[in-house]
Amino acid sequence: SGSGRLVLTGNNSYAGGTLVGPGTLVGTTSSIQGDIFNNGMVEFAQSVSGTFSGAMTGTGGLRKLGAGMLMLTGNSQMTGSSYVDEGTLSVNGVFGSNMLTVANGATLKGVGGINGGIMVLSGGELSPGNSPGTLYVSGDVTLNEGSIFLTEIDGNVYSVAGGAGSYDRLVLTGEGATFTAAGSINPILRGISGDANNNYTPVMGDIFTVVTADSVVGTFNDIVQPTSGLAANTRLKVIYNDDSVQVALVANSLGMAAMDGTMGGNAVITGLTIDYATANGQNASGELSDLLDRFDGLNETQVARATGSLSGDMHAHIIESTESVLGGSDDMIISAARGDRGVGGLSTQLDNGIRLWTRAEARGASYDPDGYTWGFDEDVYGITVGATLLNKEGMKAGIAGSYKTVELYNDTADGATNHMLSLYGYGSRAVTTRLTLSGLVGYTNASAKVSRTTELGTIVSHSRAKQDIKVLHAQAEARYKVLERGGTSAYAIAGVRTAISNVDAYDEQGDLDFTQLSVGGESRSTLQSKLGAEIAHTVAKTDFALFGNWTRDLGANPRVKREVSLGNAIWQTVSVNRGLDTYNYGVRASRDVTDRIGVEIEYTGRYNSPNYDAQQLMIGVNVAW
């Protein structure tokens, strides 16, 4: 008793209890024995590790000194404040204290319970568990700037009992108890002492709840990544919830995750751009911060597919599809301009008559995946109506209009619908009995709707956009009859086609703003040459034609590119790589039903190595008067 300090240096073995009045009792686990009624301060100066199994009660507190570890296994209930000034205090029983303060260079750990609050000062360390385990605290836990929260992870299945295959957890049991985060959090995967396997490598999607409390405030200033045990392109990230703190394994680089997930270049570029804009997730804000939070808990495949959807390549596909569909439509109008029996109207004996014609078409096309994109499939249904108003010997001119509906889809949940309305003026002139020149000018307004579905675990985001693609297109063709023998004719064909497409910038709309892309405007022009041949033969008043041609894109790479952005991340997405050379082939049959009504059917195939092929079937009815 008294206000001074009593230091015990010998080894004691007394069986009775110890009473500490005002003042301080200093010793070790060898010199201080049994239960202690403490109304002052008990200091354990442990230079080596030791265990105290007695119970402490009273209004006093405990102070841990020395570099060694003090393990408490008894049931202590004191109302004073306690301190870990040096070394390590491991609470494996119950330790009651008004406030337990951990000083610079000291550590608090254990798998027991602390009845009171904890304050960790700068340089102090709080490490629940011995090997993986759970430390319970009834009061508030406050980490100050510069403090360390160390958590050992030996598996992804939490066990209350702890041990091998589990991970540490701090549980605040008191009603209204608050955990205040600050300093750094240091997850450990290797070098775990005690009962641990030390061979666990977490995978993307693993989440570890390391703190539970009624309330969580503050954030850690830093997460110190484990020095070993992480797979390539992974890092641990802290998740703050209202009542818990979690550590999740996420991709260090979304771009590399997309590449490892065998996604195309669009997904990789999207991921790398988001990486750059957010410093690999370390400095994300706005929509990108919200987006990356939704990647928590996704496995590698889910991360890759979500990044692929975010690339927005369907916005490039819709322009690619529009240009391709119009190429086939223009070929059909050129046939009308020539006044072929199959399109412009029937017999050459009906000169000066107006010819009305219509054609229904169905087309299927496949744009195979390449190094950048999933590719897509295309279904087209349309109808074209025209009138050849001028039909003199050697000269024809007319107008036409067409409507087409186009559906785009692929192996993802993304897709597009396109409603295309086209107006044409066309004409032809027979320069000689063998040479005919034909041409057209067309304007198309394509009302396109793109839909994207981004799957983020249990969250599914639907984004939509509507935009008009305006296309001005023209085509000229020379057709020369090189052979006419009996009912058979052969033609050589040469031509040129150009198109100018424009689409304004627009924003997607949807249910989650952090997945809605902004798409830049695009203006592009294409120019193609055409060389081909056709053989026509008449059998039993039915005209048959076999044709083939080669078109080549002149100038720049025809691949469609779109600028896409999300937050401060801006990237370029592309459509399927369309080669410069396209090969068209097909067969056509036409027949006059009466002297003023004719019918026709045509099959056309298109092939562009290595990623594109299309099959088209068209049926026409022609009327003249």
XYZ file of C-alpha atoms in Angstrom:
625
model
C 0.000 0.000 0.000
C 1.067 3.615 -0.295
C 1.738 5.820 -3.302
C 5.224 4.503 -4.139
C 6.471 1.666 -6.385
C 7.206 -1.833 -5.163
C 9.389 -3.839 -7.550
C 9.457 -7.634 -7.202
C 12.527 -9.170 -8.851
C 12.545 -12.680 -7.446
C 10.514 -15.730 -8.372
C 7.524 -16.167 -6.070
C 5.288 -19.186 -5.473
C 2.813 -17.952 -2.888
C -0.696 -19.338 -3.160
C -2.682 -16.471 -1.664
C -3.913 -13.355 -3.401
C -2.279 -9.975 -3.817
C -3.690 -6.625 -2.692
C -2.482 -3.439 -4.332
C -3.613 -0.238 -2.663
C -2.729 3.188 -3.969
C 0.652 2.878 -5.605
C 2.323 0.598 -8.129
C 3.355 -3.053 -8.004
C 6.042 -3.949 -10.538
C 7.044 -7.488 -11.468
C 6.853 -10.305 -13.973
C 4.757 -13.408 -14.408
C 7.372 -15.136 -12.265
C 7.194 -12.700 -9.356
C 3.479 -11.788 -9.357
C 1.179 -14.711 -8.580
C -2.494 -15.488 -8.049
C -5.484 -13.206 -8.048
C -4.945 -9.494 -7.549
C -7.264 -6.967 -5.937
C -5.915 -3.876 -7.604
C -6.801 -0.326 -6.591
C -3.550 1.077 -7.978
C -1.397 -0.015 -10.915
C 0.148 -3.386 -11.680
C 3.094 -3.253 -14.059
C 4.312 -6.386 -15.823
C 7.878 -5.670 -16.988
C 8.277 -8.669 -19.293
C 11.621 -8.892 -21.077
C 10.621 -12.431 -22.116
C 7.244 -14.009 -22.752
C 5.166 -15.071 -19.792
C 1.607 -16.029 -18.815
C -0.482 -14.601 -15.997
C -3.551 -16.723 -15.265
C -4.846 -14.912 -12.224
C -7.861 -12.642 -12.008
C -7.581 -8.912 -11.360
C -10.343 -6.796 -9.875
C -10.621 -3.345 -8.360
C -10.424 0.262 -9.424
C -6.878 0.075 -10.722
C -5.278 -0.804 -14.021
C -2.472 -2.700 -15.719
C 0.618 -1.470 -17.526
C 2.665 -3.705 -19.838
C 6.390 -2.899 -20.049
C 9.349 -4.704 -21.581
C 9.931 -6.210 -25.022
C 8.477 -9.621 -24.161
C 4.880 -10.825 -24.501
C 2.440 -10.944 -21.593
C -0.365 -13.474 -22.048
C -3.442 -12.997 -19.853
C -5.644 -16.085 -19.496
C -7.691 -15.239 -16.399
C -10.923 -13.340 -15.909
C -10.069 -9.796 -14.907
C -12.526 -6.987 -14.236
C -10.989 -3.606 -13.368
C -12.479 -0.153 -13.754
C -9.273 1.833 -14.171
C -7.328 2.515 -17.352
C -4.658 0.160 -18.644
C -1.690 0.606 -20.966
C 0.440 -1.416 -23.326
C 3.570 0.739 -23.377
C 6.088 -1.804 -24.650
C 6.161 -5.288 -26.158
C 2.983 -7.318 -26.653
C -0.113 -7.924 -24.566
C -2.083 -11.019 -25.603
C -5.550 -11.241 -24.058
C -6.705 -14.850 -24.181
C -9.118 -14.706 -21.267
C -11.311 -11.775 -20.240
C -9.716 -8.446 -19.423
C -11.845 -5.631 -18.027
C -10.538 -2.078 -18.214
C -12.084 1.346 -18.621
C -9.752 2.085 -21.545
C -6.831 0.042 -22.838
C -4.276 2.237 -24.629
C -1.651 0.804 -26.982
C 1.418 3.024 -27.301
C 3.973 3.519 -30.056
C 5.889 0.290 -30.725
C 3.541 -1.865 -28.625
C 1.057 -4.546 -29.751
C -2.308 -5.777 -28.483
C -3.517 -9.172 -29.681
C -5.352 -12.280 -28.488
C -8.428 -14.468 -28.815
C -10.184 -13.444 -25.620
C -12.465 -10.601 -24.646
C -11.801 -7.042 -23.556
C -14.506 -5.488 -21.425
C -13.971 -1.830 -22.218
C -12.579 0.321 -24.984
C -9.303 0.329 -26.915
C -7.235 3.294 -28.037
C -4.309 2.607 -30.402
C -1.856 5.493 -30.625
C 0.431 6.320 -33.545
C 2.916 3.496 -33.972
C 0.828 1.092 -31.907
C -0.532 -2.149 -33.343
C -3.834 -3.978 -32.890
C -3.678 -7.588 -34.095
C -6.735 -9.749 -33.296
C -5.963 -13.438 -32.819
C -2.751 -15.249 -31.983
C -2.766 -17.459 -35.008
C -5.991 -16.681 -36.942
C -8.627 -15.983 -34.307
C -11.224 -13.571 -32.931
C -10.773 -10.799 -30.385
C -13.954 -9.506 -28.716
C -14.282 -5.942 -27.387
C -17.322 -4.536 -25.599
C -16.480 -0.860 -26.022
C -15.305 1.465 -28.753
C -12.092 0.792 -30.658
C -10.242 3.853 -31.944
C -7.222 3.695 -34.216
C -5.251 6.925 -34.426
C -3.244 8.260 -37.351
C -0.071 6.222 -37.759
C -1.458 3.156 -35.973
C -1.483 -0.350 -37.448
C -4.326 -2.850 -37.716
C -2.824 -6.241 -38.563
C -5.011 -9.115 -39.732
C -3.844 -12.638 -40.557
C -5.560 -14.506 -43.399
C -4.973 -18.251 -43.698
C -8.147 -19.182 -45.605
C -11.467 -17.841 -46.821
C -13.757 -19.688 -44.375
C -14.149 -17.816 -41.106
C -14.180 -19.926 -37.948
C -15.049 -18.577 -34.505
C -12.545 -21.049 -33.097
C -9.858 -19.684 -35.402
C -6.847 -21.725 -36.424
C -5.664 -23.047 -39.759
C -7.808 -22.128 -42.758
C -9.527 -19.209 -41.017
C -8.723 -15.509 -40.642
C -8.649 -12.852 -37.922
C -11.657 -10.857 -36.872
C -12.253 -8.042 -34.391
C -15.786 -8.162 -32.963
C -17.222 -5.182 -31.094
C -20.021 -6.639 -28.983
C -21.344 -3.582 -27.158
C -24.558 -1.882 -28.159
C -23.623 1.274 -30.037
C -19.931 0.312 -30.056
C -17.999 2.210 -32.740
C -14.897 1.191 -34.661
C -12.876 4.180 -35.850
C -10.441 3.402 -38.662
C -7.205 5.314 -39.249
C -3.559 4.552 -39.877
C -2.840 1.463 -41.952
C -4.323 -1.993 -42.294
C -1.772 -4.752 -42.836
C -3.123 -8.100 -44.094
C -0.730 -11.048 -43.684
C -0.829 -14.233 -45.811
C 2.511 -15.867 -44.958
C 4.583 -16.176 -41.796
C 1.501 -16.625 -39.596
C 2.531 -18.099 -36.241
C 0.690 -20.795 -34.336
C -2.013 -22.967 -35.905
C -1.857 -21.960 -39.577
C -1.225 -23.566 -42.965
C 0.594 -20.591 -44.479
C -0.203 -21.764 -48.019
C -3.472 -20.006 -48.824
C -3.580 -17.871 -51.972
C -6.808 -15.858 -52.237
C -8.618 -15.575 -55.561
C -10.657 -12.743 -57.054
C -14.022 -12.619 -55.380
C -12.782 -13.601 -51.908
C -14.015 -11.223 -49.194
C -12.927 -11.325 -45.544
C -14.907 -9.575 -42.799
C -12.182 -8.435 -40.404
C -14.225 -6.058 -38.195
C -17.838 -6.075 -37.043
C -19.398 -3.298 -34.946
C -22.616 -1.382 -34.487
C -20.958 1.515 -36.268
C -17.887 2.059 -38.443
C -16.429 5.520 -39.004
C -13.247 6.783 -40.606
C -11.008 5.079 -43.131
C -7.531 3.647 -43.148
C -4.935 5.896 -44.723
C -3.288 2.939 -46.405
C -3.478 -0.787 -46.955
C -0.077 -2.476 -46.878
C -0.166 -5.361 -49.336
C 1.226 -8.729 -48.204
C 4.833 -9.283 -49.222
C 3.995 -12.828 -50.369
C 0.977 -15.031 -50.998
C -0.844 -12.895 -53.580
C -1.521 -14.223 -57.076
C -0.363 -12.221 -60.069
C -2.457 -9.132 -60.878
C -4.285 -9.114 -57.559
C -4.362 -6.832 -54.562
C -6.331 -6.534 -51.365
C -8.800 -3.686 -50.990
C -10.658 -2.359 -47.948
C -14.464 -2.194 -48.015
C -16.233 0.026 -45.469
C -19.784 -0.850 -44.522
C -22.030 0.716 -41.888
C -21.360 -2.112 -39.460
C -18.253 -3.890 -40.732
C -14.883 -3.592 -42.396
C -13.986 -6.112 -45.069
C -10.921 -6.933 -47.108
C -11.550 -8.103 -50.685
C -9.215 -9.530 -53.286
C -9.614 -7.556 -56.509
C -7.803 -7.195 -59.802
C -4.829 -4.879 -59.628
C -5.406 -4.141 -63.319
C -8.803 -4.535 -64.971
C -7.048 -4.553 -68.329
C -4.845 -7.499 -67.393
C -7.842 -9.290 -65.859
C -9.700 -8.912 -69.161
C -6.687 -10.277 -70.995
C -6.337 -13.218 -68.602
C -10.063 -13.852 -69.036
C -9.479 -14.243 -72.804
C -11.522 -11.143 -73.599
C -10.825 -9.134 -76.746
C -8.841 -5.974 -77.192
C -11.855 -3.705 -76.605
C -12.242 -5.067 -73.074
C -8.498 -4.889 -72.449
C -8.286 -1.268 -73.631
C -11.329 -0.342 -71.537
C -9.806 -1.940 -68.459
C -6.397 -0.343 -68.993
C -8.004 3.073 -69.472
C -9.969 2.760 -66.229
C -6.747 1.586 -64.550
C -4.956 4.713 -65.733
C -7.791 7.066 -64.813
C -8.021 5.666 -61.271
C -4.353 4.820 -60.581
C -5.308 1.139 -60.537
C -8.249 1.804 -58.271
C -6.235 3.789 -55.717
C -7.549 7.211 -56.736
C -11.040 6.655 -58.106
C -13.789 9.248 -57.823
C -17.326 9.820 -59.047
C -18.805 7.186 -61.335
C -15.552 5.237 -61.527
C -15.364 4.925 -57.741
C -18.935 3.629 -57.620
C -18.193 1.251 -60.487
C -15.053 -0.217 -58.933
C -16.899 -0.750 -55.650
C -19.306 -3.008 -57.568
C -16.377 -5.110 -58.797
C -15.754 -6.213 -55.193
C -16.642 -9.872 -54.832
C -16.547 -10.636 -58.570
C -14.476 -13.581 -59.700
C -12.011 -13.320 -62.570
C -14.519 -14.401 -65.217
C -17.130 -11.926 -63.978
C -14.561 -9.111 -63.929
C -13.533 -9.864 -67.507
C -17.090 -10.039 -68.855
C -18.179 -6.862 -67.059
C -15.190 -5.023 -68.508
C -16.113 -6.367 -71.939
C -19.643 -4.986 -71.681
C -18.319 -1.619 -70.531
C -16.238 -1.356 -73.707
C -19.414 -0.322 -75.548
C -18.421 -2.070 -78.780
C -22.072 -2.475 -79.781
C -22.029 1.272 -80.522
C -19.393 0.571 -83.174
C -21.152 -2.566 -84.417
C -24.328 -0.647 -85.255
C -22.457 1.615 -87.699
C -20.629 -1.360 -89.207
C -23.967 -3.094 -89.730
C -25.627 0.002 -91.219
C -22.898 0.428 -93.816
C -22.955 -3.243 -94.777
C -26.750 -3.434 -95.112
C -26.787 -0.321 -97.295
C -24.183 -1.847 -99.592
C -26.560 -4.678 -100.417
C -29.482 -2.288 -100.789
C -27.549 -0.102 -103.226
C -26.709 -3.112 -105.398
C -30.413 -3.849 -105.687
C -31.239 -0.257 -106.682
C -28.502 -0.311 -109.332
C -30.221 -3.331 -110.816
C -33.420 -1.260 -110.997
C -31.559 1.578 -112.668
C -30.423 -0.749 -115.460
C -33.982 -1.855 -116.050
C -33.254 -5.547 -115.639
C -36.239 -7.807 -116.064
C -35.794 -8.804 -112.462
C -36.249 -5.359 -110.978
C -37.062 -2.434 -113.220
C -39.995 -4.156 -114.869
C -40.626 -6.668 -117.437
C -40.234 -6.853 -121.173
C -38.305 -4.326 -123.235
C -41.465 -4.030 -125.345
C -43.059 -1.926 -122.579
C -41.043 1.161 -123.426
C -42.368 4.460 -122.084
C -44.464 2.678 -119.467
C -44.160 3.325 -115.751
C -42.770 0.341 -113.929
C -43.631 -0.196 -110.269
C -41.640 -2.779 -108.413
C -41.277 -4.089 -104.904
C -38.874 -6.417 -103.241
C -39.000 -8.145 -99.848
C -35.727 -9.318 -98.385
C -34.397 -11.378 -95.519
C -30.750 -11.486 -94.635
C -28.592 -13.116 -92.009
C -24.983 -12.138 -91.409
C -22.283 -13.254 -89.019
C -19.398 -11.061 -87.904
C -17.044 -13.487 -86.207
C -15.042 -12.562 -83.091
C -11.584 -11.182 -83.697
C -8.792 -10.001 -81.463
C -10.829 -7.020 -80.276
C -14.491 -7.926 -80.087
C -17.000 -10.697 -79.488
C -18.407 -10.077 -82.956
C -22.130 -10.190 -83.586
C -24.882 -11.742 -85.650
C -27.297 -9.742 -87.754
C -30.852 -10.394 -88.932
C -32.358 -8.070 -91.551
C -35.914 -7.888 -92.855
C -36.967 -5.229 -95.321
C -39.161 -4.091 -98.154
C -38.316 -1.779 -101.049
C -40.776 -0.065 -103.388
C -39.743 1.772 -106.533
C -41.065 3.384 -109.690
C -39.155 3.684 -112.946
C -40.791 6.875 -114.227
C -38.661 7.450 -117.313
C -38.389 4.352 -119.451
C -37.237 5.322 -122.898
C -35.091 3.310 -125.230
C -31.593 3.509 -123.797
C -32.517 5.733 -120.842
C -34.246 5.033 -117.548
C -34.799 7.012 -114.344
C -36.814 6.474 -111.211
C -37.241 6.790 -107.480
C -37.417 4.227 -104.689
C -37.859 3.953 -100.957
C -37.026 1.167 -98.553
C -37.608 0.268 -94.930
C -35.514 -2.283 -93.065
C -35.441 -3.532 -89.518
C -32.143 -4.916 -88.272
C -31.430 -6.907 -85.115
C -27.884 -7.290 -83.751
C -26.950 -9.761 -81.017
C -24.000 -11.809 -79.775
C -22.940 -14.145 -76.965
C -23.132 -11.330 -74.419
C -26.347 -9.732 -73.218
C -25.723 -6.675 -75.419
C -27.681 -5.981 -78.574
C -29.089 -3.377 -80.936
C -32.124 -2.684 -83.094
C -31.952 -0.506 -86.193
C -34.849 0.889 -88.222
C -33.535 2.116 -91.581
C -35.514 4.361 -93.927
C -33.906 5.100 -97.316
C -34.865 7.281 -100.292
C -33.267 6.853 -103.725
C -33.033 8.445 -107.108
C -31.617 6.228 -109.838
C -31.044 6.128 -113.571
C -29.162 4.493 -116.439
C -28.139 5.200 -120.003
C -27.214 2.792 -122.767
C -24.114 4.375 -124.282
C -23.864 1.659 -126.941
C -25.645 -1.594 -127.582
C -23.080 -3.247 -125.316
C -22.250 -0.609 -122.673
C -24.703 0.635 -120.051
C -23.913 3.183 -117.351
C -26.022 3.210 -114.182
C -26.038 5.302 -111.031
C -27.903 6.193 -107.862
C -27.962 8.706 -105.060
C -29.499 7.734 -101.731
C -30.141 9.171 -98.295
C -30.727 6.950 -95.273
C -31.812 7.751 -91.748
C -31.108 4.816 -89.464
C -32.798 5.040 -86.073
C -30.591 2.803 -83.939
C -31.171 1.632 -80.376
C -28.290 0.033 -78.481
C -28.791 -1.881 -75.242
C -26.083 -3.121 -72.903
C -26.343 -5.354 -69.862
C -23.489 -5.188 -67.371
C -23.542 -7.957 -64.787
C -21.823 -7.020 -61.524
C -22.503 -10.056 -59.375
C -26.022 -9.764 -57.991
C -26.348 -6.283 -59.527
C -27.425 -6.175 -63.160
C -27.258 -2.808 -64.903
C -29.257 -2.053 -68.048
C -28.070 0.848 -70.221
C -29.770 2.071 -73.385
C -29.131 4.664 -76.064
C -31.013 5.881 -79.124
C -29.284 7.694 -81.952
C -29.861 8.529 -85.608
C -27.230 7.548 -88.152
C -27.497 9.678 -91.286
C -25.905 8.335 -94.460
C -25.523 9.938 -97.878
C -24.521 7.297 -100.416
C -23.967 7.102 -104.168
C -22.986 4.390 -106.612
C -22.015 4.287 -110.283
C -21.575 1.199 -112.422
C -20.578 0.311 -115.962
C -21.884 -2.919 -117.460
C -20.412 -4.236 -120.704
C -21.834 -7.146 -122.679
C -18.822 -9.190 -123.735
C -20.727 -12.155 -125.157
C -24.162 -12.885 -126.574
C -24.813 -16.289 -128.033
C -28.264 -17.794 -128.335
C -30.024 -17.365 -125.020
C -26.807 -16.702 -123.115
C -25.173 -13.360 -122.368
C -22.017 -12.543 -120.402
C -21.240 -9.181 -118.824
C -18.205 -7.492 -117.345
C -18.995 -5.088 -114.509
C -17.010 -2.236 -112.958
C -18.176 0.343 -110.477
C -17.496 2.630 -107.570
C -19.494 3.373 -104.415
C -19.113 6.011 -101.730
C -20.914 6.711 -98.464
C -20.680 9.450 -95.841
C -22.056 8.585 -92.396
C -22.709 10.954 -89.503
C -23.912 10.364 -85.969
C -23.995 12.937 -83.159
C -22.631 12.386 -79.662
C -25.050 10.944 -77.119
C -25.274 9.542 -73.590
C -26.656 6.223 -72.492
C -29.580 6.133 -70.097
C -30.256 3.427 -67.558
C -30.787 2.379 -63.984
C -27.203 2.879 -62.715
C -25.307 6.021 -63.675
C -21.898 4.469 -63.030
C -22.324 2.081 -65.972
C -23.802 4.595 -68.437
C -21.379 5.486 -71.204
C -21.003 8.690 -73.162
C -20.374 8.042 -76.856
C -18.670 10.598 -79.069
C -19.971 11.726 -82.421
C -18.605 10.071 -85.537
C -18.274 11.177 -89.132
C -16.756 8.740 -91.589
C -16.603 8.207 -95.318
C -15.952 5.063 -97.325
C -15.042 4.478 -100.940
C -15.142 1.106 -102.680
C -14.304 -0.127 -106.128
C -16.128 -3.019 -107.775
C -15.144 -5.541 -110.440
C -17.310 -8.461 -111.434
C -19.040 -10.570 -114.027
C -22.487 -11.993 -114.729
C -23.745 -14.772 -116.953
C -27.439 -14.701 -117.914
C -29.376 -17.457 -119.652
C -33.038 -17.809 -120.603
C -34.752 -21.172 -120.277
C -38.488 -21.647 -120.882
C -39.186 -17.921 -120.591
C -37.365 -17.748 -117.243
C -34.249 -15.621 -116.944
C -31.450 -17.066 -114.838
C -28.347 -15.139 -113.840
C -25.184 -16.237 -112.070
C -23.042 -13.377 -110.794
C -19.963 -12.619 -108.754
C -17.940 -9.533 -107.963
C -15.092 -8.248 -105.869
C -15.298 -4.970 -103.974
C -12.325 -3.309 -102.343
C -12.251 -0.542 -99.773
C -10.001 2.243 -100.956
C -8.056 4.405 -98.553
C -8.096 4.005 -94.772
C -8.862 0.887 -92.757
C -12.658 0.484 -92.864
C -12.877 -0.712 -89.246
C -15.424 1.399 -87.345
C -14.076 3.244 -84.288
C -16.046 5.070 -81.589
C -14.871 7.240 -78.709
C -16.408 6.139 -75.411
C -16.062 7.644 -71.940
C -17.093 6.986 -68.362
C -16.160 9.592 -65.789
C -12.648 10.781 -66.609
C -11.773 7.569 -68.484
C -11.872 7.954 -72.274
C -11.112 5.132 -74.682
C -11.737 3.962 -78.227
C -13.852 0.932 -79.012
C -13.933 -0.743 -82.414
C -16.139 -3.072 -84.398
C -15.120 -6.291 -86.120
C -12.050 -6.016 -88.308
C -13.470 -5.876 -91.813
C -10.891 -6.641 -94.455
C -10.436 -4.457 -97.505
C -11.752 -7.128 -99.868
C -15.333 -8.411 -100.018
C -16.480 -11.141 -102.391
C -20.113 -11.254 -103.496
C -21.759 -14.103 -105.340
C -25.257 -15.246 -106.108
C -27.948 -16.451 -108.431
C -31.157 -14.817 -109.640
C -34.265 -16.078 -111.433
C -37.040 -13.900 -112.877
C -40.129 -14.600 -114.946
C -43.038 -12.671 -116.408
C -46.339 -13.996 -115.098
C -48.359 -11.811 -117.504
C -47.394 -9.116 -119.923
C -47.436 -6.625 -117.061
C -46.571 -8.632 -113.924
C -43.302 -10.335 -113.158
C -41.758 -12.131 -110.175
C -38.194 -12.812 -109.146
C -36.080 -14.463 -106.487
C -32.443 -13.831 -105.732
C -29.852 -15.318 -103.400
C -26.715 -13.336 -102.569
C -23.743 -14.366 -100.476
C -21.061 -12.027 -99.171
C -17.717 -12.993 -97.719
C -15.029 -10.827 -96.180
C -12.040 -12.731 -94.826
C -11.634 -13.611 -92.097
C -14.513 -12.353 -89.986
C -17.615 -11.645 -92.037
C -20.103 -13.559 -94.121
C -23.718 -12.866 -95.032
C -26.527 -14.729 -96.731
C -29.408 -12.829 -98.302
C -32.664 -13.950 -99.914
C -34.863 -11.486 -101.827
C -38.246 -11.944 -103.469
C -39.654 -9.341 -105.844
C -42.891 -8.489 -107.627
C -42.917 -6.069 -110.574
C -45.853 -4.333 -112.235
C -45.844 -2.208 -115.373
C -48.447 -0.103 -117.162
